[in-house]
Amino acid sequence: MADNQQFDNILYRKLGKVIEEKKGLKNPLIEILHSAQKIFGFLPEEVLNYISEKLDLPLSKLYGVITFYSKFSCQPHGKYLINICTGTSCYFGGSQQLIGRLEKELGIKLGETTANGLFTLSSLRCLGVCSQSPALVINNDTYGCVDSIEKIREIISRYKL
Ligand code: FES
């Protein structure tokens, strides 16, 4: 581990324990990355270096997995992560319009975080509520039929406190 690490040793100990538990599995990388993101909030480079060393895997392999799965993020995100569904049903149900409205309402683009650190806009594919397109999820709360600016404002207002 590097001397100039940014994150607390406690977090690394937690991750180290997870790695020990999972490294015997057939394909441990996704589960370990998922746990690391839960522990650190995102996947910073120094954490990826740590995982790479512990699993004796090249960093390129880790980045390959991270870029393939949109749920992984190498950037810190806001307190509330808004993921807009861009799966087929939501695409035809207005997800692009929803993204545009949210970008305008929050004053940020997809992939960015508001200056107050409250919201990050992101996208993923299919939340499993296709009949309620367009849909989004804020942290663990799923909302369907988000088809008007009034509904967007009402949902966002729940997270401002
Ligand atoms: S495509 Fe959006 S929930 Fe399935």
CSV table of C-alpha atoms and ligand atoms in Angstrom, one decimal:
chain,number,residue,atom,x,y,z
A,1,MET,CA,0.0,0.0,0.0
A,2,ALA,CA,1.3,3.5,-0.9
A,3,ASP,CA,2.5,5.8,1.9
A,4,ASN,CA,0.6,8.7,0.5
A,5,GLN,CA,-2.8,6.9,0.6
A,6,GLN,CA,-5.9,9.1,0.9
A,7,PHE,CA,-8.2,6.7,2.6
A,8,ASP,CA,-8.4,5.4,6.1
A,9,ASN,CA,-6.7,2.1,7.0
A,10,ILE,CA,-9.9,0.9,8.5
A,11,LEU,CA,-11.5,1.0,5.0
A,12,TYR,CA,-8.5,-0.9,3.6
A,13,ARG,CA,-8.7,-3.5,6.3
A,14,LYS,CA,-12.4,-4.0,5.4
A,15,LEU,CA,-11.5,-4.4,1.8
A,16,GLY,CA,-8.6,-6.7,2.6
A,17,LYS,CA,-11.0,-8.9,4.5
A,18,VAL,CA,-13.5,-9.0,1.6
A,19,ILE,CA,-10.6,-9.9,-0.8
A,20,GLU,CA,-9.5,-12.8,1.5
A,21,GLU,CA,-13.0,-14.1,1.7
A,22,LYS,CA,-13.7,-13.9,-2.1
A,23,LYS,CA,-10.4,-14.6,-3.8
A,24,GLY,CA,-11.0,-18.3,-3.8
A,25,LEU,CA,-14.2,-17.9,-5.9
A,26,LYS,CA,-14.1,-18.7,-9.6
A,27,ASN,CA,-14.6,-15.1,-10.7
A,28,PRO,CA,-14.1,-12.9,-7.7
A,29,LEU,CA,-13.3,-9.6,-9.4
A,30,ILE,CA,-16.9,-8.2,-9.9
A,31,GLU,CA,-17.9,-9.0,-6.3
A,32,ILE,CA,-14.7,-7.5,-5.0
A,33,LEU,CA,-15.1,-4.3,-7.1
A,34,HIS,CA,-18.7,-4.1,-5.9
A,35,SER,CA,-17.7,-4.4,-2.3
A,36,ALA,CA,-14.9,-1.8,-2.8
A,37,GLN,CA,-17.3,0.6,-4.3
A,38,LYS,CA,-19.6,0.1,-1.3
A,39,ILE,CA,-16.8,0.7,1.1
A,40,PHE,CA,-15.1,3.7,-0.5
A,41,GLY,CA,-18.2,5.2,-2.3
A,42,PHE,CA,-16.4,4.9,-5.7
A,43,LEU,CA,-13.3,3.2,-7.2
A,44,PRO,CA,-10.4,5.5,-6.9
A,45,GLU,CA,-7.1,4.6,-8.6
A,46,GLU,CA,-5.3,3.8,-5.3
A,47,VAL,CA,-8.0,1.3,-4.4
A,48,LEU,CA,-7.7,-0.3,-7.8
A,49,ASN,CA,-4.0,-0.6,-7.4
A,50,TYR,CA,-4.5,-2.3,-4.0
A,51,ILE,CA,-7.0,-4.8,-5.5
A,52,SER,CA,-4.7,-5.4,-8.5
A,53,GLU,CA,-1.8,-6.2,-6.2
A,54,LYS,CA,-3.8,-8.4,-3.8
A,55,LEU,CA,-5.3,-10.4,-6.7
A,56,ASP,CA,-2.1,-10.3,-8.8
A,57,LEU,CA,-4.1,-9.0,-11.8
A,58,PRO,CA,-3.1,-6.3,-14.2
A,59,LEU,CA,-4.9,-2.9,-13.7
A,60,SER,CA,-6.0,-3.1,-17.3
A,61,LYS,CA,-8.2,-6.1,-16.4
A,62,LEU,CA,-9.8,-4.2,-13.6
A,63,TYR,CA,-10.5,-1.2,-15.9
A,64,GLY,CA,-11.9,-3.6,-18.5
A,65,VAL,CA,-14.5,-4.8,-16.0
A,66,ILE,CA,-15.3,-1.3,-14.7
A,67,THR,CA,-15.9,0.2,-18.1
A,68,PHE,CA,-18.1,-2.7,-19.1
A,69,TYR,CA,-20.5,-2.3,-16.2
A,70,SER,CA,-22.1,1.1,-15.8
A,71,LYS,CA,-22.7,0.5,-12.1
A,72,PHE,CA,-19.0,1.0,-11.4
A,73,SER,CA,-17.7,4.5,-11.0
A,74,CYS,CA,-14.1,5.8,-10.7
A,75,GLN,CA,-15.3,9.3,-9.8
A,76,PRO,CA,-16.8,10.3,-6.4
A,77,HIS,CA,-20.5,10.9,-6.7
A,78,GLY,CA,-23.0,13.0,-4.8
A,79,LYS,CA,-25.0,12.0,-1.7
A,80,TYR,CA,-27.8,11.0,-4.1
A,81,LEU,CA,-27.0,9.1,-7.3
A,82,ILE,CA,-29.7,9.5,-9.9
A,83,ASN,CA,-29.6,6.7,-12.4
A,84,ILE,CA,-31.8,7.2,-15.4
A,85,CYS,CA,-32.8,4.0,-17.2
A,86,THR,CA,-31.8,4.0,-20.9
A,87,GLY,CA,-33.0,0.5,-21.6
A,88,THR,CA,-35.2,-0.1,-24.7
A,89,SER,CA,-38.6,0.5,-23.1
A,90,CYS,CA,-37.5,3.6,-21.3
A,91,TYR,CA,-35.7,4.8,-24.4
A,92,PHE,CA,-39.0,4.7,-26.4
A,93,GLY,CA,-40.9,5.9,-23.3
A,94,GLY,CA,-38.9,9.2,-23.2
A,95,SER,CA,-35.6,8.6,-21.2
A,96,GLN,CA,-33.7,11.1,-23.4
A,97,GLN,CA,-36.3,13.7,-22.6
A,98,LEU,CA,-36.0,12.8,-19.0
A,99,ILE,CA,-32.3,13.2,-19.1
A,100,GLY,CA,-32.6,16.6,-20.7
A,101,ARG,CA,-35.1,17.8,-18.1
A,102,LEU,CA,-33.0,16.6,-15.2
A,103,GLU,CA,-29.8,18.2,-16.7
A,104,LYS,CA,-31.7,21.5,-17.0
A,105,GLU,CA,-33.3,21.2,-13.5
A,106,LEU,CA,-30.0,20.4,-11.8
A,107,GLY,CA,-27.7,22.5,-14.0
A,108,ILE,CA,-25.4,19.5,-14.7
A,109,LYS,CA,-24.7,17.1,-17.5
A,110,LEU,CA,-24.9,13.3,-17.3
A,111,GLY,CA,-21.9,12.0,-15.4
A,112,GLU,CA,-21.6,15.3,-13.4
A,113,THR,CA,-22.3,16.1,-9.7
A,114,THR,CA,-24.0,19.3,-8.5
A,115,ALA,CA,-21.7,21.9,-6.9
A,116,ASN,CA,-23.3,21.2,-3.5
A,117,GLY,CA,-22.4,17.5,-3.7
A,118,LEU,CA,-26.0,16.5,-3.4
A,119,PHE,CA,-26.8,14.9,-6.8
A,120,THR,CA,-24.9,12.9,-9.5
A,121,LEU,CA,-26.6,12.1,-12.8
A,122,SER,CA,-25.9,8.8,-14.4
A,123,SER,CA,-27.6,6.2,-16.5
A,124,LEU,CA,-28.0,2.4,-16.5
A,125,ARG,CA,-29.9,-0.2,-18.5
A,126,CYS,CA,-33.2,-1.6,-17.3
A,127,LEU,CA,-34.3,-1.3,-13.8
A,128,GLY,CA,-36.9,-4.0,-14.2
A,129,VAL,CA,-39.9,-1.7,-14.2
A,130,CYS,CA,-40.3,-1.5,-18.0
A,131,SER,CA,-44.1,-1.0,-17.9
A,132,GLN,CA,-43.5,2.2,-16.1
A,133,SER,CA,-41.1,3.9,-18.5
A,134,PRO,CA,-39.4,6.3,-18.3
A,135,ALA,CA,-37.9,5.2,-15.0
A,136,LEU,CA,-35.1,6.3,-12.7
A,137,VAL,CA,-33.6,5.2,-9.4
A,138,ILE,CA,-32.2,7.5,-6.7
A,139,ASN,CA,-29.9,5.5,-4.5
A,140,ASN,CA,-32.2,2.6,-3.7
A,141,ASP,CA,-35.6,4.3,-4.5
A,142,THR,CA,-37.1,3.5,-7.9
A,143,TYR,CA,-39.5,5.8,-9.6
A,144,GLY,CA,-41.6,5.0,-12.7
A,145,CYS,CA,-43.6,7.1,-15.2
A,146,VAL,CA,-41.3,10.1,-14.6
A,147,ASP,CA,-42.8,11.9,-17.6
A,148,SER,CA,-43.2,15.5,-16.6
A,149,ILE,CA,-41.2,18.3,-15.1
A,150,GLU,CA,-43.6,18.6,-12.2
A,151,LYS,CA,-43.0,14.9,-11.3
A,152,ILE,CA,-39.2,15.4,-11.6
A,153,ARG,CA,-39.4,18.4,-9.3
A,154,GLU,CA,-41.6,16.6,-6.8
A,155,ILE,CA,-39.2,13.6,-6.6
A,156,ILE,CA,-36.1,15.8,-6.4
A,157,SER,CA,-37.6,17.9,-3.6
A,158,ARG,CA,-37.7,14.8,-1.4
A,159,TYR,CA,-33.9,14.7,-1.4
A,160,LYS,CA,-33.0,18.3,-0.7
A,161,LEU,CA,-33.2,18.1,3.1
B,1,FES,S1,-36.1,-0.5,-19.9
B,1,FES,FE1,-36.3,0.9,-18.3
B,1,FES,S2,-37.0,-0.3,-16.6
B,1,FES,FE2,-36.7,-1.7,-18.3
